[in-house]
Short mmCIF file of C-alpha atoms and ligand atoms in Angstrom, two decimals:
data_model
loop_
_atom_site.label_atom_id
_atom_site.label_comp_id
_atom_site.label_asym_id
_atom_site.label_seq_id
_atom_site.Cartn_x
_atom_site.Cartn_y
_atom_site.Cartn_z
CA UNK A 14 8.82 20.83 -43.31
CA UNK A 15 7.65 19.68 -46.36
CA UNK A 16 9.24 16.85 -48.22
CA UNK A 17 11.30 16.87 -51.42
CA UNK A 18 11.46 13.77 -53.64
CA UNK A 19 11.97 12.38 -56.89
CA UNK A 20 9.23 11.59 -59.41
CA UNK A 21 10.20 8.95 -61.78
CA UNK A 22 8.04 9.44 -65.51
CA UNK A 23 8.37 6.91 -67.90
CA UNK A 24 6.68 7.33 -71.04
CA UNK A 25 7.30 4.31 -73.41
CA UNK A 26 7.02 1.44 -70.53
CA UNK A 27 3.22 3.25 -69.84
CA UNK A 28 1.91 2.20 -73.49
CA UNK A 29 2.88 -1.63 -73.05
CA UNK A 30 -0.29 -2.66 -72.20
CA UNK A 31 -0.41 -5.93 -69.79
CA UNK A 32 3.56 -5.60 -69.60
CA UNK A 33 3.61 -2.78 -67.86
CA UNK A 34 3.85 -4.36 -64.16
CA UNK A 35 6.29 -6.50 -65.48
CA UNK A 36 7.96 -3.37 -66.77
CA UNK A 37 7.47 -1.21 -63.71
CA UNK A 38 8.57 -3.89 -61.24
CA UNK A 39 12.03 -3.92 -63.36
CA UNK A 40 12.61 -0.61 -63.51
CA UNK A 41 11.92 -0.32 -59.54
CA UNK A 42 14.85 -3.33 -59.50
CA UNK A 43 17.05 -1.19 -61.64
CA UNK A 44 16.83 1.91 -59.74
CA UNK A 45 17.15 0.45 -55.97
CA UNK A 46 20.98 -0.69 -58.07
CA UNK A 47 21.64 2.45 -59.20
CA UNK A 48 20.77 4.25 -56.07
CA UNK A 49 22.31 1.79 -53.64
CA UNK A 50 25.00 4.70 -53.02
CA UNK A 51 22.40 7.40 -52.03
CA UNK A 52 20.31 7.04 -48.33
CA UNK A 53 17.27 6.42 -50.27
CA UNK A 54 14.08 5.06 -47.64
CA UNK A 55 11.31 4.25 -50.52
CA UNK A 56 10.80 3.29 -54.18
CA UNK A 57 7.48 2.49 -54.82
CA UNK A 58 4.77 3.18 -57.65
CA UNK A 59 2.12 5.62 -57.29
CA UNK A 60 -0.30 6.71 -60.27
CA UNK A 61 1.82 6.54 -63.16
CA UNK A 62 5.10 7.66 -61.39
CA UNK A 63 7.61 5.92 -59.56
CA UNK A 64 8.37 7.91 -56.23
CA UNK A 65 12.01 7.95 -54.62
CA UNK A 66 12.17 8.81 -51.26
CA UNK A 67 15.46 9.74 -49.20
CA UNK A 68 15.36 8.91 -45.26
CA UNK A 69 16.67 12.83 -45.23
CA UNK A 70 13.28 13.72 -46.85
CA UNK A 71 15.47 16.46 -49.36
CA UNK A 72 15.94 14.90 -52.31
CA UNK A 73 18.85 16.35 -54.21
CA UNK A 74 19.98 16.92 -57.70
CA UNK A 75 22.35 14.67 -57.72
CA UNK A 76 20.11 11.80 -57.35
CA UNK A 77 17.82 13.35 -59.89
CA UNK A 78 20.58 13.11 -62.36
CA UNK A 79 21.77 9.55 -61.48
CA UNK A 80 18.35 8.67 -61.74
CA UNK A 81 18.06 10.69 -65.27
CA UNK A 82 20.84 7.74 -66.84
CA UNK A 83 18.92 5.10 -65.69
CA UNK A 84 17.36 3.16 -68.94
CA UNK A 85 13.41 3.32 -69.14
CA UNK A 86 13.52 6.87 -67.40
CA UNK A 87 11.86 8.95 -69.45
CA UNK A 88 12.23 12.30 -67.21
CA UNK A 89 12.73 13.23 -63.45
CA UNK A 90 11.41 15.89 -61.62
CA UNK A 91 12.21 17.08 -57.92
CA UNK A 92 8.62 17.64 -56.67
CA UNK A 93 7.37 18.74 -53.26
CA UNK A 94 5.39 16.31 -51.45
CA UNK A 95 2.48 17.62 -49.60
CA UNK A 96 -0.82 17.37 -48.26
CA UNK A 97 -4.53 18.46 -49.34
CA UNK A 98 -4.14 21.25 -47.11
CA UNK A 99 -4.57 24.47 -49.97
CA UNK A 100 -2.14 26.63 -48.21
CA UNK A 101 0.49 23.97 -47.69
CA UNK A 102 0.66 23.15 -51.89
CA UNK A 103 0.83 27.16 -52.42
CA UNK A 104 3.55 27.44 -50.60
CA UNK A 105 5.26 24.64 -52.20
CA UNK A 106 4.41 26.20 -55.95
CA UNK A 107 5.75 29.76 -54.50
CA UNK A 108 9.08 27.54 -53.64
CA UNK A 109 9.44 25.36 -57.11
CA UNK A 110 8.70 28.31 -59.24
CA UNK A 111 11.18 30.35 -57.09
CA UNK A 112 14.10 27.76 -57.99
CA UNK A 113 12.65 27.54 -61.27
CA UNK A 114 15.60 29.84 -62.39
CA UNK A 115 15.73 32.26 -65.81
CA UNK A 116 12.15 32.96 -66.86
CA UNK A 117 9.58 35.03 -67.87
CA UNK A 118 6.30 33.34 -68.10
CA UNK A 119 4.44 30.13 -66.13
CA UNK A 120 1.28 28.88 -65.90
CA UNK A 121 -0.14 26.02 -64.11
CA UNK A 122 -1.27 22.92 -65.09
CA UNK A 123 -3.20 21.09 -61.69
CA UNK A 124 -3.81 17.60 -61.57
CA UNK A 125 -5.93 14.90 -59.81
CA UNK A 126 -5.92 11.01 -59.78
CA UNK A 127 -7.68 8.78 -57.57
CA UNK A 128 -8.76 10.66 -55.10
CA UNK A 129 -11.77 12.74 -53.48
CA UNK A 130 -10.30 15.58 -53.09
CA UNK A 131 -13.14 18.14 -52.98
CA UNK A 132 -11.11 20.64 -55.51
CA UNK A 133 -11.44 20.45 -59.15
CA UNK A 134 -8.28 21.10 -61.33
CA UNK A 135 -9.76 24.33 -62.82
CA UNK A 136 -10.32 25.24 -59.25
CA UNK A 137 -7.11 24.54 -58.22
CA UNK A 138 -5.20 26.50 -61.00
CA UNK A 139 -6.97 29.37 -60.16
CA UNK A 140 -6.35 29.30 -56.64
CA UNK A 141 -2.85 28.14 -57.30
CA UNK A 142 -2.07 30.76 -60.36
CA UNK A 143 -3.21 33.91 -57.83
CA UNK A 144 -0.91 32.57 -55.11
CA UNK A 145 2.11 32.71 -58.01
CA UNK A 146 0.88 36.34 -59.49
CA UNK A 147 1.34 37.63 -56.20
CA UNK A 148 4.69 35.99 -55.34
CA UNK A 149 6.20 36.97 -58.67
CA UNK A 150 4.34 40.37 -59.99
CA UNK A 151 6.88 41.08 -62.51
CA UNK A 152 6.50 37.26 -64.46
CA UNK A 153 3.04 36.90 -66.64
CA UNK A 154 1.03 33.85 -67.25
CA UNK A 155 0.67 32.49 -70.71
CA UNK A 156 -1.21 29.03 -70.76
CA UNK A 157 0.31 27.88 -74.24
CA UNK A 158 3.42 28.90 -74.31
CA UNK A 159 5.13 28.97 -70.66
CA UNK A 160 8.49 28.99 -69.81
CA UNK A 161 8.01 27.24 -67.23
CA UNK A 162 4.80 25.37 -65.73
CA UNK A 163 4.34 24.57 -62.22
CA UNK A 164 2.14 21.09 -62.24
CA UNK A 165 0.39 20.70 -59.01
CA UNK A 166 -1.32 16.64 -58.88
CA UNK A 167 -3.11 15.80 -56.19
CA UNK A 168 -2.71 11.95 -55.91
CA UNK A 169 -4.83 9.96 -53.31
CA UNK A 170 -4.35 11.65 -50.02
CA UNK A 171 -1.14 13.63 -50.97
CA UNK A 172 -0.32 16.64 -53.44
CA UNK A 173 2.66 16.22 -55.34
CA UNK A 174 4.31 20.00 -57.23
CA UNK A 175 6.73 20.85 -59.09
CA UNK A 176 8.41 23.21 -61.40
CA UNK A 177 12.12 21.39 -62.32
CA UNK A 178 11.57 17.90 -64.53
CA UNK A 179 14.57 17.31 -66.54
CA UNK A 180 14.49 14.32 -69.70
CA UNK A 181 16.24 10.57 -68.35
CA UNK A 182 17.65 8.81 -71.00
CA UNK A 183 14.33 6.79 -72.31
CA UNK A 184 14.31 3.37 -73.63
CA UNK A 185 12.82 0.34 -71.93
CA UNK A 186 14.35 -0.93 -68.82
CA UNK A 187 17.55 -3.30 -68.36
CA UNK A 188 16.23 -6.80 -68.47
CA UNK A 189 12.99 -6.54 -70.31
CA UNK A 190 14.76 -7.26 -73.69
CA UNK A 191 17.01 -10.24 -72.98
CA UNK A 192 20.72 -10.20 -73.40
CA UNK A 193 23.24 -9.90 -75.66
CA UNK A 194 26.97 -10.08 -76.23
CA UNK A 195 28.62 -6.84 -77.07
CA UNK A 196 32.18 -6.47 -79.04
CA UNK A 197 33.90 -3.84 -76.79
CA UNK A 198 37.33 -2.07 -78.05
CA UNK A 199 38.39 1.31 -76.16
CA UNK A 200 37.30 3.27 -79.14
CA UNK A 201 34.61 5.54 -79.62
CA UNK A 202 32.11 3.26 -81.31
CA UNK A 203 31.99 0.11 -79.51
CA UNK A 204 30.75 1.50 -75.76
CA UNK A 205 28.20 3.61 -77.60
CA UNK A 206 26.90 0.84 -79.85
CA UNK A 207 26.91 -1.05 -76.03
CA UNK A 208 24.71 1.48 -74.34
CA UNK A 209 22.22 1.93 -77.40
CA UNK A 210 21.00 -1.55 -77.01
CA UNK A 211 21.62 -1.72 -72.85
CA UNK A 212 18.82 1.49 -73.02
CA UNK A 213 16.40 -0.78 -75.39
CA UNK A 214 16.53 -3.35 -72.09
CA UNK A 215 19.17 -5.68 -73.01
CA UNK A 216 21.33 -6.92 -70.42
CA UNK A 217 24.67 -6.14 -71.65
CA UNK A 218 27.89 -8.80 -71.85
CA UNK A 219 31.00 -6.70 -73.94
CA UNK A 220 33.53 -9.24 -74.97
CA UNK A 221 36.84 -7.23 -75.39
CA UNK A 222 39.93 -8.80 -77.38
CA UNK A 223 43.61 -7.72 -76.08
CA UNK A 224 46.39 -8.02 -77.84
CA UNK A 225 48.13 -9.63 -74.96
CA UNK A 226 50.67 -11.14 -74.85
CA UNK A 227 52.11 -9.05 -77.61
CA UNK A 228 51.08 -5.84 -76.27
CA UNK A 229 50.75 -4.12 -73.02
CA UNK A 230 47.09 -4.89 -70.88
CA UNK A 231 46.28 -1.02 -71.61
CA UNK A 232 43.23 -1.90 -73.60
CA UNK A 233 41.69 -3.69 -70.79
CA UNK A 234 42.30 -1.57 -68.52
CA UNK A 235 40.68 1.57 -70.84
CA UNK A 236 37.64 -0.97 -71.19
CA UNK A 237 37.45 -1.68 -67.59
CA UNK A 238 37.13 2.00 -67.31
CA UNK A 239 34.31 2.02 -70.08
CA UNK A 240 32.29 -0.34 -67.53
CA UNK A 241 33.11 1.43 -64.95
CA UNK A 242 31.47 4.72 -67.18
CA UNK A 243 28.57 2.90 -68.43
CA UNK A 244 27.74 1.31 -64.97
CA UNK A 245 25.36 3.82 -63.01
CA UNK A 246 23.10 2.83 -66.33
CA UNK A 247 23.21 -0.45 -65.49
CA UNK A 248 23.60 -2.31 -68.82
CA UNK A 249 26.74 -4.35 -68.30
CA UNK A 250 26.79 -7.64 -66.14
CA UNK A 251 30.12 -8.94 -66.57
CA UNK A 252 33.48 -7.78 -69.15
CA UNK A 253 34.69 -10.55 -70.76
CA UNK A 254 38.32 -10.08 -71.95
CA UNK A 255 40.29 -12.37 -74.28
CA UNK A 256 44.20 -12.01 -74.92
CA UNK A 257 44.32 -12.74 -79.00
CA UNK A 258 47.84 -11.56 -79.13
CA UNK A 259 49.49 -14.86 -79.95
CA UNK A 260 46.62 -16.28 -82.68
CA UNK A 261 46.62 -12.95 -83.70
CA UNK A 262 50.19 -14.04 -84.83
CA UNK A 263 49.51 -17.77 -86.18
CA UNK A 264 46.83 -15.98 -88.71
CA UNK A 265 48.98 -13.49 -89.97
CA UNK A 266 51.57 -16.07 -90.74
CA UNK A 267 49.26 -18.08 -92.20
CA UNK A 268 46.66 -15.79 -94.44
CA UNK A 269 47.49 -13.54 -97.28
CA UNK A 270 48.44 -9.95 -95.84
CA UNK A 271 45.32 -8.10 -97.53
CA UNK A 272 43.24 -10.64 -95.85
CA UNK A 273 44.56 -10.57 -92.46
CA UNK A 274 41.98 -8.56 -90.87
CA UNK A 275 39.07 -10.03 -92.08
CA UNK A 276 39.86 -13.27 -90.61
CA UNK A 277 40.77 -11.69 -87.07
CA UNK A 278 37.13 -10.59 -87.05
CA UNK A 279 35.66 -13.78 -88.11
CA UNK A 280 38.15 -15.25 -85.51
CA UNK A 281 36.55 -12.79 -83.00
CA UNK A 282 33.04 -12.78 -84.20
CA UNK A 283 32.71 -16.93 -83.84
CA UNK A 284 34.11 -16.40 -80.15
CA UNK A 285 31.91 -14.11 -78.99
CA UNK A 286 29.08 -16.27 -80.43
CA UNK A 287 30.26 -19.01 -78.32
CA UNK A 288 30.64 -16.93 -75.14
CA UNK A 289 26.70 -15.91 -76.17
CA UNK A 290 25.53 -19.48 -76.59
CA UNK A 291 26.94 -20.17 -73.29
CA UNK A 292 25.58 -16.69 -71.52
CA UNK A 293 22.20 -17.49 -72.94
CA UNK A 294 22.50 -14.12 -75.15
CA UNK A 295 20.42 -13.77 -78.03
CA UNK A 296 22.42 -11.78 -80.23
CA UNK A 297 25.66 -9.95 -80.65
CA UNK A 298 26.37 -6.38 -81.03
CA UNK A 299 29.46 -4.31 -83.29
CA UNK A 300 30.14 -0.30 -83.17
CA UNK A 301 30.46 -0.54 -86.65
CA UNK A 302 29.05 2.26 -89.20
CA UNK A 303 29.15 2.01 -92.80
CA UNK A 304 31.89 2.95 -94.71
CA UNK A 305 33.45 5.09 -91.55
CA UNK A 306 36.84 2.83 -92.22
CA UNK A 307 38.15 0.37 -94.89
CA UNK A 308 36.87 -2.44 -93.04
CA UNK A 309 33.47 -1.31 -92.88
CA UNK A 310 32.84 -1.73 -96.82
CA UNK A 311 29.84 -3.72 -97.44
CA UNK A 312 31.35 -6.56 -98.77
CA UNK A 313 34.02 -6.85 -95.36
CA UNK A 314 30.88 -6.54 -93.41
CA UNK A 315 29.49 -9.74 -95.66
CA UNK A 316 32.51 -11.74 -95.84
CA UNK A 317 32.61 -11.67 -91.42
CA UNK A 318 29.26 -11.73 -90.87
CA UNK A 319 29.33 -15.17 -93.01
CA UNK A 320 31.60 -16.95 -89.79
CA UNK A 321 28.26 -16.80 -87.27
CA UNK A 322 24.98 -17.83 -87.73
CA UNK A 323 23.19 -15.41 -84.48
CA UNK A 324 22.31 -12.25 -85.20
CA UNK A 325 24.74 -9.43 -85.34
CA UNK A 326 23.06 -6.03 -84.21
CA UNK A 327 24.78 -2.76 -85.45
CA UNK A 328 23.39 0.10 -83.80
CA UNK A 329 25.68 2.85 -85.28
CA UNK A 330 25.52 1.72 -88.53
CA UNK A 331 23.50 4.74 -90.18
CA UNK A 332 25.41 7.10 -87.18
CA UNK A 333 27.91 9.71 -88.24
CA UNK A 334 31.14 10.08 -86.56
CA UNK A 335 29.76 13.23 -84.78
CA UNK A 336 26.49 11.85 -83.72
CA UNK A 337 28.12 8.91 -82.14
CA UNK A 338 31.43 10.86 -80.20
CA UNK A 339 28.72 13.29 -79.39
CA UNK A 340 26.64 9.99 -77.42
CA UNK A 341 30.13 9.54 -76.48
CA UNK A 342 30.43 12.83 -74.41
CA UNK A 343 26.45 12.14 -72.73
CA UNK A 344 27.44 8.70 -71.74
CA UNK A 345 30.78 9.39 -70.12
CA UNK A 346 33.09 7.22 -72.06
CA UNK A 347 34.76 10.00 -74.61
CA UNK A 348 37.59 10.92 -72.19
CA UNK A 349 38.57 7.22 -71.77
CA UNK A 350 38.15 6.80 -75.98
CA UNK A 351 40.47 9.44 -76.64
CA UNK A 352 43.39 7.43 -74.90
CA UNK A 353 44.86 5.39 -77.64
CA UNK A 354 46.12 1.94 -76.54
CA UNK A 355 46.91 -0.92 -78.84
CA UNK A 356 45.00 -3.63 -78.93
CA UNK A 357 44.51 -6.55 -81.02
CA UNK A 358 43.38 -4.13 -84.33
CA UNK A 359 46.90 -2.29 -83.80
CA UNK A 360 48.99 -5.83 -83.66
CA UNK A 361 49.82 -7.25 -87.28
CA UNK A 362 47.99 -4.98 -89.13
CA UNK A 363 48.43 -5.39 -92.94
CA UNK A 364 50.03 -2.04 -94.91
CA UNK A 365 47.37 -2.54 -97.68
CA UNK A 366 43.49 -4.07 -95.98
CA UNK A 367 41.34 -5.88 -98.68
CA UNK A 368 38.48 -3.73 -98.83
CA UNK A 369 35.78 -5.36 -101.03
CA UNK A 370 36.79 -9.05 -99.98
CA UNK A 371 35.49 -11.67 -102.73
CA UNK A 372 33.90 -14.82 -101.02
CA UNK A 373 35.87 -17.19 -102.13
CA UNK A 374 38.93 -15.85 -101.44
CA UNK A 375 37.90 -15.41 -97.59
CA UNK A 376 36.75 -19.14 -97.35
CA UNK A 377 39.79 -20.39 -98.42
CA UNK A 378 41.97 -18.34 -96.52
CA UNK A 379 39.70 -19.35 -93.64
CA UNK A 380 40.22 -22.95 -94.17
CA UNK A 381 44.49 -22.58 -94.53
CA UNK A 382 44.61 -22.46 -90.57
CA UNK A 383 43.45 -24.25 -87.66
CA UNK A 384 40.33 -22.14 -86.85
CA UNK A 385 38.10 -24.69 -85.26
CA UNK A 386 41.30 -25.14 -82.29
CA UNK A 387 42.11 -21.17 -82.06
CA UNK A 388 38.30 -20.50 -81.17
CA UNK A 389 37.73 -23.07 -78.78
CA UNK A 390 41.31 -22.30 -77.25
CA UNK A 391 40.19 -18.52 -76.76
CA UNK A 392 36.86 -19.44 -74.88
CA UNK A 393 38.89 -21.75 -72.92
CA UNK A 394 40.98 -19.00 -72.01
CA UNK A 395 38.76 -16.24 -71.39
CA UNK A 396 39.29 -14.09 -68.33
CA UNK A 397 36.15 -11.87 -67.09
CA UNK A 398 35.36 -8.89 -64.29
CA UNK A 399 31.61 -9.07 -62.85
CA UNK A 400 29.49 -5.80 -61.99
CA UNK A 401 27.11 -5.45 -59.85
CA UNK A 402 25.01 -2.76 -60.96
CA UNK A 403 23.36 -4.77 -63.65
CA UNK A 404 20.32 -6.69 -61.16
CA UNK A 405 19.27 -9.00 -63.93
CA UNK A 406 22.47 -10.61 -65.02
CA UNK A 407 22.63 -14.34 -64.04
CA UNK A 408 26.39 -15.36 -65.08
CA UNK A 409 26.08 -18.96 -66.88
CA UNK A 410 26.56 -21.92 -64.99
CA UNK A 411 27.91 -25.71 -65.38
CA UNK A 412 31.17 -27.41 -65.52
CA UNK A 413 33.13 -25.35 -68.23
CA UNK A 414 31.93 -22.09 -66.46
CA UNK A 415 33.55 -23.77 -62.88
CA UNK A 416 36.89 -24.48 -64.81
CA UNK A 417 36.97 -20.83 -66.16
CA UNK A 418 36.09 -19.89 -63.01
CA UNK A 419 39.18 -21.54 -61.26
CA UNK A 420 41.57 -20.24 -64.14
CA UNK A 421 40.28 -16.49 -64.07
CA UNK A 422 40.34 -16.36 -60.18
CA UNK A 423 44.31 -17.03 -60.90
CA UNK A 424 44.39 -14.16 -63.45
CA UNK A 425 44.85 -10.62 -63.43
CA UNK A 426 41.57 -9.73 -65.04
CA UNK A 427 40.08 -10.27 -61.37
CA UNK A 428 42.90 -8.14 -59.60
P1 LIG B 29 35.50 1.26 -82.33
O1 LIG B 29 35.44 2.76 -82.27
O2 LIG B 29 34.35 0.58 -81.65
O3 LIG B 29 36.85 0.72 -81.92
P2 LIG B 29 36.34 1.32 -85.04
O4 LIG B 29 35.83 2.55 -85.69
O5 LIG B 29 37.74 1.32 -84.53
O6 LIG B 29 35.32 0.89 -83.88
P3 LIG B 29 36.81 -1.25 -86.27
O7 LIG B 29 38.19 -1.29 -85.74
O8 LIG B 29 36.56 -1.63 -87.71
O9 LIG B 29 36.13 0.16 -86.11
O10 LIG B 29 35.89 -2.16 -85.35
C1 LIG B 29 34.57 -2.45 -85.69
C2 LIG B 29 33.90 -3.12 -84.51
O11 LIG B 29 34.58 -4.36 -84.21
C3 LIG B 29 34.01 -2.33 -83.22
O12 LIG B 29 33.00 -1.35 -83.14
C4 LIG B 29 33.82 -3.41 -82.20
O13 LIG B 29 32.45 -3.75 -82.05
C5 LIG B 29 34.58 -4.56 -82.83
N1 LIG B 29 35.97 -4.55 -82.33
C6 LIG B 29 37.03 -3.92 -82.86
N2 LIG B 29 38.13 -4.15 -82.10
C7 LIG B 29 37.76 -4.91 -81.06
C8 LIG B 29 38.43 -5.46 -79.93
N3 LIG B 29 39.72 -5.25 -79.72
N4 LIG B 29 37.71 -6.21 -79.07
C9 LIG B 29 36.39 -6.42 -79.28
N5 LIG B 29 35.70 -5.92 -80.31
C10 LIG B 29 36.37 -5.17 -81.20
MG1 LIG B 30 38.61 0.57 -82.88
#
């Protein structure tokens, strides 16, 4: 019988000259992760594809379309795997353009790399296209425009064809871009904003803020669910959760009302940077988009951005509120957004938000409270979950991270 399996394309890691091994290799990591719930036998490179195998020899849909979320997949196709032998890769075409589905027109596009096969393409479409005019009479060819095209490569000593290729996400693969630390709420923005740089090849490490102990745990719970969404893509290493409940409540008594919110952020922007300088992360990364709420105002984007001195990426930041719940639906994490929980941006929230915050004002607000004490007293208490799916993320080590360790195996983020 002959074999089904998947072909791997990727497009952008191809034009990275001397990185592309480097690339490759990565993505081959990535997808043995991904996979590691399928029976898969081989993942290996072969002439500008990467091959998956199954010890079944039928590759399925379903692993097409895991395959299709991984990051640096540019498209997947179920091919037949055959030999030279001409009536053997006929066959296979007849079958692939059978299960083809709705169409009206093909042509064929044949193929060869590295090998001395005695065929030429020109040959071999010939040969190939008769074959197909026979088995479907009532379909016509048309070379520029097909519905569908049946791409027949012969590849060393094998012939690979297929008809169904469906587009993977794109992007570069997880852990050729470095890492960074990722501001995760439950809403809609936050896991998007998350994937967007995870599929550019950064290793992902969301840092979510709960309004514990002054609210429920819901909000973790939604975010552990975000993860647990965004992991067969492989972009998140480890969920970092901090309960901001109770400074929540020290700033609010201490700041003018209007200002409130400006210096939770800052509160929760210089945290994150410290859980980054510890992870090794390069940079950190909001949902936000301009002007979508008050908050997002130029000047409120300014006046937090002025607590940290690392980059702050904002992927959404040009997005509409369509575009980005509509990235929401693709990635799996809409379902889970639409369940409102409070969190810490519910708890203490001012009836009237500053929204074009002057300078000044914010510096000396920041300077009535304690700040240095509440930020190092938040990374001190900082509870995480780990996840496996993401090969390249190394979780800091050292003495502070084997204290943290010892409080969060006592703590119900690790239930
Ligand atoms: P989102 O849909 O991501 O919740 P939003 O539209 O509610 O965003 P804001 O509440 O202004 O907008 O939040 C802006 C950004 O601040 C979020 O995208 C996220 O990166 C970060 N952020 C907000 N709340 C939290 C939280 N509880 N924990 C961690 N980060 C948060
Ligand atoms: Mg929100």
């Amino acid at each position: 019988m002959t074999e089904r399996l998947c072909l791997v394309h990727y497009h952008e890691i191809g034009l990275k000259g001397k990185n592309r091994s480097t690339f490759e290799n990565q993505l081959v990591t990535n997808l043995h992760r991904a996979l590691a719930g399928f029976d898969v036998s081989n993942i290996a490179r072969i002439s500008g594809y990467i091959v998956v195998e199954t010890a079944d020899r039928l590759a399925s849909e379903e692993l097409a379309a895991t395959i299709r979320r991984v990051p640096g997949v540019a498209r997947v196709s179920l091919a037949y795997k055959c030999g030279l032998d001409e009536g053997e890769y006929c066959a296979a075409a007849v079958r692939a353009l059978g299960e083809a589905g709705d169409f009206a027109s093909f042509k064929v596009h044949a193929r060869r790399s590295s090998t001395t096969y005695e065929r030429h393409s020109l040959e071999m479409n010939r040969l190939v296209g008769s074959v197909l005019c026979e088995a479907f009479p009532d379909k016509k060819v048309d070379v520029h425009t097909p519905d569908v095209t049946v791409v027949v490569h012969v590849v060393q000593g094998s012939t690979f064809v297929y008809a169904a290729s469906a587009p993977g996400v794109g992007g570069l693969p997880v852990g050729t871009a470095g890492k960074v630390v990722t501001l995760l709420s439950s809403g809609f923005d936050s896991p998007v904003a998350t994937w967007m740089v995870g599929r550019r090849g950064a290793i992902c490490v969301p840092v979510h803020f709960s309004g514990r102990p002054m609210t429920a745990d819901t909000s973790e719970w939604l975010c552990q669910d975000i993860v647990d969404a965004l992991a067969p893509s492989g972009v998140v290493g480890r969920l970092y959760v901090v309960p901001f409940g109770e400074r929540q409540r020290e700033i609010s008594l201490a700041v003018p009302q209007s200002l409130r919110i400006i210096m939770y952020r800052r509160v929760m922007l210089q945290v994150s940077e410290r859980i980054a300088r510890l992870e090794g992360a390069k940079a950190l990364v909001t949902g936000e988009s301009l002007g979508q709420v008050a908050s997002q105002t130029l000047e409120n984007i300014a006046a937090v951005n002025e607590a940290v001195t690392m980059p702050v990426l904002r992927p959404l930041i040009g997005s509409d509120k369509q575009e980005i719940i509509a990235r929401a639906h693709q990635i799996g994490t809409y379902d889970i957004s639409c369940q409102t929980a409070p969190d810490c941006c519910t708890l203490f929230m001012p009836r009237r938000p500053e929204t074009h915050a002057r300078m000044e004002q914010v510096l000396e607000a920041w300077e009535s409270f304690d700040h240095e004490a509440m930020v190092q007293g938040l990374v001190d208490a900082v509870e995480w979950r780990d996840f496996p799916q993401c090969p390249s993320y190394h979780a800091p080590k050292g003495p502070l991270w084997d204290h943290h360790r010892e409080l969060a195996a006592a703590d119900s983020v690790q239930r």
